[in-house]
Short mmCIF file of C-alpha atoms in Angstrom, two decimals:
data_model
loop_
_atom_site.label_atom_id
_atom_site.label_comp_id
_atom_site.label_asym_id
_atom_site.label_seq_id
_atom_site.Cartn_x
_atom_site.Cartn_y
_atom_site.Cartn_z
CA UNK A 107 102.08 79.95 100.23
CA UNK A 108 105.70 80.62 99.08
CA UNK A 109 105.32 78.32 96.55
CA UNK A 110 102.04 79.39 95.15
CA UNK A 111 103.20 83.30 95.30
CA UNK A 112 105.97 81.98 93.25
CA UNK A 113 103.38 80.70 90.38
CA UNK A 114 101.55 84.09 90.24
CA UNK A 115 102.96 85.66 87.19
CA UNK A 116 102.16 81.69 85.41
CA UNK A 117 98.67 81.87 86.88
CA UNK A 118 97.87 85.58 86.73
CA UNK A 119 99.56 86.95 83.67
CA UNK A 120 99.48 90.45 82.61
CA UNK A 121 97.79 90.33 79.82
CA UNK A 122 95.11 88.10 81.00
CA UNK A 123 94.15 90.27 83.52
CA UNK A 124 93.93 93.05 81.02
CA UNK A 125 92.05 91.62 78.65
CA UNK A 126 89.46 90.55 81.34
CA UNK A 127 88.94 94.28 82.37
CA UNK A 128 88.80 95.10 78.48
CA UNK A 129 86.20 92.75 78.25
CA UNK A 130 84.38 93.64 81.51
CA UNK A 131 84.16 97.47 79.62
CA UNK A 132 83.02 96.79 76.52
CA UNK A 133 79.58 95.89 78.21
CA UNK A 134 77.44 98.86 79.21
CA UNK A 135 76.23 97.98 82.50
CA UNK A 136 74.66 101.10 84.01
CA UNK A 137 72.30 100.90 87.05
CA UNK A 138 69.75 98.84 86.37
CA UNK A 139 71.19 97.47 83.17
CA UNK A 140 73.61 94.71 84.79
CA UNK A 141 72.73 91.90 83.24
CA UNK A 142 74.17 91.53 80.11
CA UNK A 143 77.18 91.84 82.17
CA UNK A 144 76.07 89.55 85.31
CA UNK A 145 75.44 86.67 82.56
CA UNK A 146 79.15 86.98 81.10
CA UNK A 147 80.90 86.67 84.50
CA UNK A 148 78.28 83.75 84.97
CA UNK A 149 79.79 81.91 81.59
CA UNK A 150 83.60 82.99 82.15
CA UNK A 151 83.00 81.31 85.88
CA UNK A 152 81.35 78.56 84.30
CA UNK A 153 84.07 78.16 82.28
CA UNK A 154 86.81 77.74 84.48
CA UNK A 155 85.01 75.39 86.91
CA UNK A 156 83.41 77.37 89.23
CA UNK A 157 80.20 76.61 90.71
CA UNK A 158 77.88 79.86 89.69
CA UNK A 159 74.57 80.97 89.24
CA UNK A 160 72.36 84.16 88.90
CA UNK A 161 70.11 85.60 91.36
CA UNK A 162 66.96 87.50 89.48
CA UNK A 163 66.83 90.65 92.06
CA UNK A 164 64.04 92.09 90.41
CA UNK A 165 62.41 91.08 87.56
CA UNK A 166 64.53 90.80 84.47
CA UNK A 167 67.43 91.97 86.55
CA UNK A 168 70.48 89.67 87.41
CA UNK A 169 73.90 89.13 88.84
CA UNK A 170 76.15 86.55 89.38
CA UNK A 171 76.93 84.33 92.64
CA UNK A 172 80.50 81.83 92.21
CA UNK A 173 81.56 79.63 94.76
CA UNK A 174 84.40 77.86 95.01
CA UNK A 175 85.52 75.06 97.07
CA UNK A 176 83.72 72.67 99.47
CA UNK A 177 80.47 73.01 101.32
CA UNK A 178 80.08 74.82 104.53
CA UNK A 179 80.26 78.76 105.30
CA UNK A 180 82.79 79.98 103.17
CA UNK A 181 85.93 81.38 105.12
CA UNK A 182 86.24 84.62 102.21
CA UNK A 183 83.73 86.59 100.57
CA UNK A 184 85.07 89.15 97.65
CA UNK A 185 82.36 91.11 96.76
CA UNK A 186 81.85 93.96 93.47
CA UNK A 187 79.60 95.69 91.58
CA UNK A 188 78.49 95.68 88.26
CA UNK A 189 76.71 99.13 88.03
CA UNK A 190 78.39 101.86 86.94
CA UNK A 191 78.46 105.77 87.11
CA UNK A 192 76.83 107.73 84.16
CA UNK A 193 79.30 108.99 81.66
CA UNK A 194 80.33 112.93 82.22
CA UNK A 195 80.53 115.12 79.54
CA UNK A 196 84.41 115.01 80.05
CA UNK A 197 84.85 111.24 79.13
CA UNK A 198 87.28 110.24 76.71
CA UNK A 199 85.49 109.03 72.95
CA UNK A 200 84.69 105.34 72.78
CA UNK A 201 84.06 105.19 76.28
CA UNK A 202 83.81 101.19 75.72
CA UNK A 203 87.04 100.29 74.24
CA UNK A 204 89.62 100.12 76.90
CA UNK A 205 92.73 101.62 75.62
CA UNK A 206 96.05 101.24 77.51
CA UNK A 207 98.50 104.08 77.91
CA UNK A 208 101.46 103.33 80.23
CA UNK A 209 100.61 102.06 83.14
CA UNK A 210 96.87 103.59 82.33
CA UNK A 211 94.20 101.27 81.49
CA UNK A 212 91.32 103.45 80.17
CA UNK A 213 87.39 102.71 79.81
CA UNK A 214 83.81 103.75 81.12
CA UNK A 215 83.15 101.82 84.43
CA UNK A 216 86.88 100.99 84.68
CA UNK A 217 87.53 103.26 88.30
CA UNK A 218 84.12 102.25 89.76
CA UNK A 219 84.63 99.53 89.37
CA UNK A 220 84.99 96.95 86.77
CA UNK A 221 89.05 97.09 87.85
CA UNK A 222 88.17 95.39 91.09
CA UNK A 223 85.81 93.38 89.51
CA UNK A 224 88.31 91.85 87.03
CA UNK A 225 90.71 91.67 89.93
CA UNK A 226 88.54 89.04 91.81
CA UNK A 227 87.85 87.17 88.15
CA UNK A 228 91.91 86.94 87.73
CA UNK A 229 92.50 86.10 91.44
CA UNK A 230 90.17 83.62 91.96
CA UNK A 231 90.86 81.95 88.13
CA UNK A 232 94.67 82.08 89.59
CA UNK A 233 93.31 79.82 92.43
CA UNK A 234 91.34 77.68 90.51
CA UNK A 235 94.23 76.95 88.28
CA UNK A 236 97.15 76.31 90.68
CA UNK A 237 95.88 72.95 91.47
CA UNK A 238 95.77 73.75 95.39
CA UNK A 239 92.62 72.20 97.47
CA UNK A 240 90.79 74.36 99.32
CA UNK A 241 89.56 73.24 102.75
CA UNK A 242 87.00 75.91 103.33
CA UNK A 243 85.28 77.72 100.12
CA UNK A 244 85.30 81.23 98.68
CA UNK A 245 82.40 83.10 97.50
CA UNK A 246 82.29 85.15 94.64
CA UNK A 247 79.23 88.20 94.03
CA UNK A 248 78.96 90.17 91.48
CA UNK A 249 76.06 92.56 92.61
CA UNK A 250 73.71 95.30 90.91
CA UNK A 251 72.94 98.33 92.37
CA UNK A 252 75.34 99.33 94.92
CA UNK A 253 75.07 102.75 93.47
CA UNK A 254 71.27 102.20 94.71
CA UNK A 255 72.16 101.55 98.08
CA UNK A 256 73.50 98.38 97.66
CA UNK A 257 70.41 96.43 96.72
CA UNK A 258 72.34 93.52 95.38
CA UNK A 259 74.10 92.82 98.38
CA UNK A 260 70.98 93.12 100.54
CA UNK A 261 69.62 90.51 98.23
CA UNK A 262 72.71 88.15 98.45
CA UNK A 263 72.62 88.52 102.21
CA UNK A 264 69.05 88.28 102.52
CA UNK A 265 68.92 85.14 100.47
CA UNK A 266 71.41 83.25 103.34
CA UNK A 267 75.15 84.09 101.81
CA UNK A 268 77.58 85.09 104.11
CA UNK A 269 81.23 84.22 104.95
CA UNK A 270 83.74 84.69 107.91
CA UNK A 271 85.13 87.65 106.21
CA UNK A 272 85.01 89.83 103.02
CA UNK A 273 86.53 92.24 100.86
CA UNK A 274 85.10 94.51 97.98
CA UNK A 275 88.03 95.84 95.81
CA UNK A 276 86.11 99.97 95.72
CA UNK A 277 88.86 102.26 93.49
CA UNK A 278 90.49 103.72 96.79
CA UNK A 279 94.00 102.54 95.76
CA UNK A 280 95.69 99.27 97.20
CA UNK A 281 97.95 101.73 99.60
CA UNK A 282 94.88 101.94 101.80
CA UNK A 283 92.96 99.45 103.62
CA UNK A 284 89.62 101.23 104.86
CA UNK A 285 87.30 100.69 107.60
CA UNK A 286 85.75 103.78 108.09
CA UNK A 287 83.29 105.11 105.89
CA UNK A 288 80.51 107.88 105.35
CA UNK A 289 76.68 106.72 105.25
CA UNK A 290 74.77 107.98 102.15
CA UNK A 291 71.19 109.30 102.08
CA UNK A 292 69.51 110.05 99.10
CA UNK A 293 65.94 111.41 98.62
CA UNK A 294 63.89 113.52 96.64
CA UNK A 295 62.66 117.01 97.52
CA UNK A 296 59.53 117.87 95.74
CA UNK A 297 58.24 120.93 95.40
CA UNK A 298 54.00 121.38 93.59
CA UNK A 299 52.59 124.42 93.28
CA UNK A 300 49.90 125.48 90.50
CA UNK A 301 50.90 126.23 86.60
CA UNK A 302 49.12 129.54 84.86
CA UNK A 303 50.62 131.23 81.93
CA UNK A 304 53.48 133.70 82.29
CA UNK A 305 50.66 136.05 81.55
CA UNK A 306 48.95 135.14 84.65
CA UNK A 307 51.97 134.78 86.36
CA UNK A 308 50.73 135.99 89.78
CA UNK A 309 47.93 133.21 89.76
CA UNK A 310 49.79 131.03 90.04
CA UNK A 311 52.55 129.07 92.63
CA UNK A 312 56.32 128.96 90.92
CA UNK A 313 57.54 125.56 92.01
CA UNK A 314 60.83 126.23 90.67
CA UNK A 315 61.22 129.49 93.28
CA UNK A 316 59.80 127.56 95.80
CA UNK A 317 62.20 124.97 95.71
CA UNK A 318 65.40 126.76 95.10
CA UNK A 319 64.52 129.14 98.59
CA UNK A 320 63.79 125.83 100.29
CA UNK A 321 67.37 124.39 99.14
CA UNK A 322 69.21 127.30 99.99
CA UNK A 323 67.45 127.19 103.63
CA UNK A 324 68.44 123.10 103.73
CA UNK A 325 71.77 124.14 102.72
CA UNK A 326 72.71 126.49 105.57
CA UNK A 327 70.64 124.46 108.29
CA UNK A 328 72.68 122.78 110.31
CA UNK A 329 71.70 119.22 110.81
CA UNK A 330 73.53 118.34 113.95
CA UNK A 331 75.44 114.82 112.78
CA UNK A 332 78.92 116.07 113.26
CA UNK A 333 82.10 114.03 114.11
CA UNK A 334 84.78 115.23 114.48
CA UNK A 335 86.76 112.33 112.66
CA UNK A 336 85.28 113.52 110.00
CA UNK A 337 85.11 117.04 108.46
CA UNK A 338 83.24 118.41 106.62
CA UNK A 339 80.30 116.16 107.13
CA UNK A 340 76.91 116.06 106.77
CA UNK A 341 77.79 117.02 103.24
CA UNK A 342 74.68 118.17 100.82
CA UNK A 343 75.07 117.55 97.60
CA UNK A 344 72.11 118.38 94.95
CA UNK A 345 72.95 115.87 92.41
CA UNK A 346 69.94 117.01 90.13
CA UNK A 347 66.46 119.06 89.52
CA UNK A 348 63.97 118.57 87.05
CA UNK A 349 60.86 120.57 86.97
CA UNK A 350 57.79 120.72 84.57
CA UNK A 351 53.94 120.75 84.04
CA UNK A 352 52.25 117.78 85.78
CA UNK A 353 53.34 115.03 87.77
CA UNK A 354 55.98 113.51 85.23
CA UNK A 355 57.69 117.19 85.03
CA UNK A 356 56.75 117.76 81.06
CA UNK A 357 59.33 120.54 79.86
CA UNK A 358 57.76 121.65 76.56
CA UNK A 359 55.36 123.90 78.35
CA UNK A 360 57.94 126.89 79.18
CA UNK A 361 55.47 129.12 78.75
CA UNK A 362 53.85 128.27 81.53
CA UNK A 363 54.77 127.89 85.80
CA UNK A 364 56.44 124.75 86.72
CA UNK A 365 53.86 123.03 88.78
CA UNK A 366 56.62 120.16 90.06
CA UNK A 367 59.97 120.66 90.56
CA UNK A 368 62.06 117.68 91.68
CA UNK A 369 65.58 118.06 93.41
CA UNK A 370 67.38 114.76 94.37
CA UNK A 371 70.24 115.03 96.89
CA UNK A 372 72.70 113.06 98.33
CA UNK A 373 73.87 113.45 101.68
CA UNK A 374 77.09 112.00 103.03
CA UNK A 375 76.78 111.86 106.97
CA UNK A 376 79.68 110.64 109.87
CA UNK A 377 78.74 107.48 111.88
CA UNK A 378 77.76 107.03 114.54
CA UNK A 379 74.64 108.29 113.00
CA UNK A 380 72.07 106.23 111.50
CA UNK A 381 69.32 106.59 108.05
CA UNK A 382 66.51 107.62 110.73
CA UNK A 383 68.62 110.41 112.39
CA UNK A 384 69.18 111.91 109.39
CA UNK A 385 65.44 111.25 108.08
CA UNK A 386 64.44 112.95 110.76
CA UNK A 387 67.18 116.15 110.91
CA UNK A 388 66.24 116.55 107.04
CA UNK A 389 62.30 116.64 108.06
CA UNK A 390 62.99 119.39 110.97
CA UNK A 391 65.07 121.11 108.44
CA UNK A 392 62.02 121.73 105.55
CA UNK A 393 59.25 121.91 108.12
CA UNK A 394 61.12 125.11 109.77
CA UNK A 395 60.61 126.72 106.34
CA UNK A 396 57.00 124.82 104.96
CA UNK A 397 54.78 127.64 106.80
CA UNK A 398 56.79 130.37 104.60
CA UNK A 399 54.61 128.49 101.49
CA UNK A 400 51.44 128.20 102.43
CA UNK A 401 49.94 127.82 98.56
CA UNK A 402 52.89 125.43 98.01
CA UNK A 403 53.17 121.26 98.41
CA UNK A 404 56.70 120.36 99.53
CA UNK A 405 57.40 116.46 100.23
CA UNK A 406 60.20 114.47 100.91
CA UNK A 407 60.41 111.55 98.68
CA UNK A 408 62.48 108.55 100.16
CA UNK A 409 63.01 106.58 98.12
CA UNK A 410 62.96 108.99 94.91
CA UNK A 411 60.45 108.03 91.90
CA UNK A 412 61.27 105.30 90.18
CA UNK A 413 62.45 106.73 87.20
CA UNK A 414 64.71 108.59 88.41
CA UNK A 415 66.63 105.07 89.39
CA UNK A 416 68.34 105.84 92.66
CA UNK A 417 67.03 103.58 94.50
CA UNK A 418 66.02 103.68 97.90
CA UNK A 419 68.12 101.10 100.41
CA UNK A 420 69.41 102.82 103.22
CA UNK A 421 73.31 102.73 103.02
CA UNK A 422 74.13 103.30 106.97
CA UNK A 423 78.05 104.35 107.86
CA UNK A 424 80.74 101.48 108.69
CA UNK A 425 82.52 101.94 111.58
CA UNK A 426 85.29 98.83 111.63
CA UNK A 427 88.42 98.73 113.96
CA UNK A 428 91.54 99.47 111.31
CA UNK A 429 93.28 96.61 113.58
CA UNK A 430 90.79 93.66 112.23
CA UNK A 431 92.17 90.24 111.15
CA UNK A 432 91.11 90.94 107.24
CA UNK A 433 93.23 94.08 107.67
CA UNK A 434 96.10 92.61 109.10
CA UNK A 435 96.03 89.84 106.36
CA UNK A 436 96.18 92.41 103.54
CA UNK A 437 98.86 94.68 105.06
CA UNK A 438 100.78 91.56 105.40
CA UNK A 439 100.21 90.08 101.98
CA UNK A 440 100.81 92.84 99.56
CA UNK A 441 104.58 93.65 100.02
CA UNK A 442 104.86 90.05 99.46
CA UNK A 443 103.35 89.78 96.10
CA UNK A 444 103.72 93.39 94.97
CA UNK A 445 106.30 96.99 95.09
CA UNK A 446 103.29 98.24 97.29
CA UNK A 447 102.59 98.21 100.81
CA UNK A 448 99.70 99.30 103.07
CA UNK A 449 100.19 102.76 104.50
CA UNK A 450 96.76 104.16 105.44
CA UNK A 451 94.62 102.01 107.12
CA UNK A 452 90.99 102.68 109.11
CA UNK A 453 89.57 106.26 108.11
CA UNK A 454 91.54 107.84 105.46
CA UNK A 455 90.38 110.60 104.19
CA UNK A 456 88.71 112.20 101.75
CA UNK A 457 88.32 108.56 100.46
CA UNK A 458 86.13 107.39 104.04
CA UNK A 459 83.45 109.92 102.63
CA UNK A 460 82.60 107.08 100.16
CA UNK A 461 79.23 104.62 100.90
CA UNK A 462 79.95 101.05 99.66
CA UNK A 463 78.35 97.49 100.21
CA UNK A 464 81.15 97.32 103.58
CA UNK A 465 78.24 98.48 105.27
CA UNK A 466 75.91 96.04 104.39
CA UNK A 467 78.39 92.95 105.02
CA UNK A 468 79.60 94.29 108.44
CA UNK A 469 76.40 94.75 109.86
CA UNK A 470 75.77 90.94 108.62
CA UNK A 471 78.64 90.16 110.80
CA UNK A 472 81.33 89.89 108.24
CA UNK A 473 84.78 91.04 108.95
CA UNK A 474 85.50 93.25 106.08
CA UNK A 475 87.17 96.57 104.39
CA UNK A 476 87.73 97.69 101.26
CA UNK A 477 91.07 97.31 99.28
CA UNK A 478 91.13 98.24 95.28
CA UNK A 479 92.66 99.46 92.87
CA UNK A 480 93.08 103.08 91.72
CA UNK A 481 93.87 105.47 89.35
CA UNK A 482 96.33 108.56 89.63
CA UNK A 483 96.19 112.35 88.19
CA UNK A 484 93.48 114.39 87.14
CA UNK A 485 91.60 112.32 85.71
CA UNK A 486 91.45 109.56 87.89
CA UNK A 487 87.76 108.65 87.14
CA UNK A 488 88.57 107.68 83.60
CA UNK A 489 91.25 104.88 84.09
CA UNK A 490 93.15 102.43 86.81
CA UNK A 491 96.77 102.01 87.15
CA UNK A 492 97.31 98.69 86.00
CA UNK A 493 99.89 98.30 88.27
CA UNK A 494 97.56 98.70 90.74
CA UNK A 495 94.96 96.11 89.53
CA UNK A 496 97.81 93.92 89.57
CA UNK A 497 98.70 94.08 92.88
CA UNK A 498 95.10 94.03 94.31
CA UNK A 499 94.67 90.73 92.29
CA UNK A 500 97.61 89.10 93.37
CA UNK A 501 97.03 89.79 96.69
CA UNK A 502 93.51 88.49 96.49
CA UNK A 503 94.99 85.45 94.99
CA UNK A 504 97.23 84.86 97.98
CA UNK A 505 94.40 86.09 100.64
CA UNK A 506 92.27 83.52 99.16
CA UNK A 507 94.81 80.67 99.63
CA UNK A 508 95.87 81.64 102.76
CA UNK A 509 92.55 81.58 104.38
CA UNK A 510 90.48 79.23 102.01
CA UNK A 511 93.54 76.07 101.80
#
């Protein structure tokens, strides 16, 4: 190991690792538009010797599976996504052309989280390249629509890939190693009533006032999933509403009532509460109020429409002991290879009120946190510390060899 830490800034340079993340930007790759991206990690893994492949996980719709090393169950797992967060209004111009300021690496995707991603590209290639034999394998995914739920991992799993233990590089900075996270429900509350002209107004059923009474009542109920560990969950968050004539919500007809209106929400919720609790708190929750709209329709949608691509896989909490072996390893690993060290480990906070792909993998029986890198400042969403990326892909690098060779 000495030797091969030695070798890192020969086998992971810099400016390699840069220009991978450049390269990982400069290909849109929102949710349900992976592929273009899946099929480029395919080639660059290709490339460099790695056994890989794609895995269609709906039609037209790929990512990217690398393995490395012998046969058997592979002893690591590093897992990322390739779907990333719409752009805000605030993002810098040219949101696909990473631009490097300081120790700021700027781009669209870049936080969440095409920095981890292109720290498991330079680790592994670092591997691949030092020449050492490895005795067990590694296994490489590089999934679509965690941002969904995690349907790419669900896919990988479901299709027989596993390993003795796993980490997915999320942007929660390489000073914490978490195990404790937040599960994530999202659904659609729908609202139909009956259009008529703003000249018959009182003919008709306002689905827009119908649903924003019912939200405010959802928003003061109390749902009952508390834990104390962590405050202030269940968290509501209405990420959206859309409301129209007709089933597909057309907006020219302002003149008229809104006969659908569509609010999709995202609720963060504390283990050690599962999708059905909360399925059924939510459905207590709207039918208290249903009887105070008797002309009105109001359904839960779960999953939401289609179009509105959210998905619909249920992305539970994870509830890991901080003290696990993968933990340990990293703690112990990136002081060696790096200025940083480990100082938050288990639930930190506000970070733990993220939902990831952990979930998925440690309910597969897969020891496994999440360790990536981050940015720093206000605007933290647009950018990673480079420094950072660096020292999450070294110490990949070195986790890989030391439980792989």
């Amino acid at each position: 190991m000495d030797r091969f830490v030695a070798r890192l800034d020969e086998l992971l340079p810099d400016d390699e690792l840069i220009r991978i993340a450049a390269e990982l930007t400069a290909v849109p790759s929102f949710t349900g538009e992976e592929s273009e991206l899946a099929d480029a990690v395919r080639l660059l893994l290709v490339s460099n010797g790695f056994h890989a492949y794609g895995q269609e996980v709906q039609p037209g719709r790929r990512q990217t599976i690398g393995l490395l090393g012998p046969p058997g169950r592979p002893a690591l797992l590093l897992n990322g996504h390739l779907d990333m967060d719409p752009l805000g209004r605030d993002h810098p111009a040219d949101p696909f052309v990473a631009r490097r300021h300081g120790d700021k690496l700027y781009g669209a995707g870049l936080h969440n989280m095409k920095s981890g991603v292109a720290a498991i590209l330079a680790a592994a290639l670092a591997v691949a390249r030092s020449g050492i034999v490895l005795r067990r394998s590694l296994l490489l995914e590089f999934v679509v629509g965690e941002l969904q739920g995690g349907v790419g991992t669900r896919f990988a799993l479901a299709s027989g890939l596993t390993a003795d233990a796993a980490v997915v590089p999320e942007p929660y900075s390489v000073r914490r190693v978490i195990t404790r996270t937040a599960g994530v429900h999202k659904f659609g509350l729908v609202v139909r009533g009956r259009t008529a002209h703003t000249s018959r107004h009182a003919e008709g059923v306002d689905a827009v006032a119908v649903l924003r009474q019912v939200l405010d009542h959802l928003d003061r109920s109390d749902l009952g999933l508390h834990n104390p560990d962590f405050p202030p969950l269940p968290r509501l968050q209405i990420g959206g509403i859309v409301a129209g004539r007709g089933e597909t919500h057309e907006l020219s007809g302002i003149s008229y009532l809104a006969d659908k209106a569509t609010a999709l929400i995202d609720i963060r919720y504390p283990p050690p509460f599962e999708p059905d609790d909360v399925a059924v708190a939510v459905e207590a929750a709207i039918s208290a109020v249903r009887h105070n709209f008797p002309d009105a329709k109001i359904t839960i949608d779960n999953p939401p429409e289609p179009g509105f691509r959210i998905g619909g896989s249920a992305m539970p909490p994870m509830d890991v002991s901080p003290n696990s072996p993968i933990v340990t390893d990293i703690a112990a690993l990136l002081p060696e290879v790096s200025d940083f060290s480990v100082t938050e480990t288990g639930l930190a906070l506000p970070f733990s009120y993220c939902g990831n792909d952990t979930t998925h993998l440690s309910r597969a029986g897969i020891d496994c946190c999440l360790f990536g890198p981050r940015g720093a400042g206000p605007d933290t969403e647009h950018h990673v510390l480079i420094s950072e990326m660096r020292a999450c892909a070294r110490t990949l690098a070195a986790l890989i060899v030391h439980r792989c060779a």
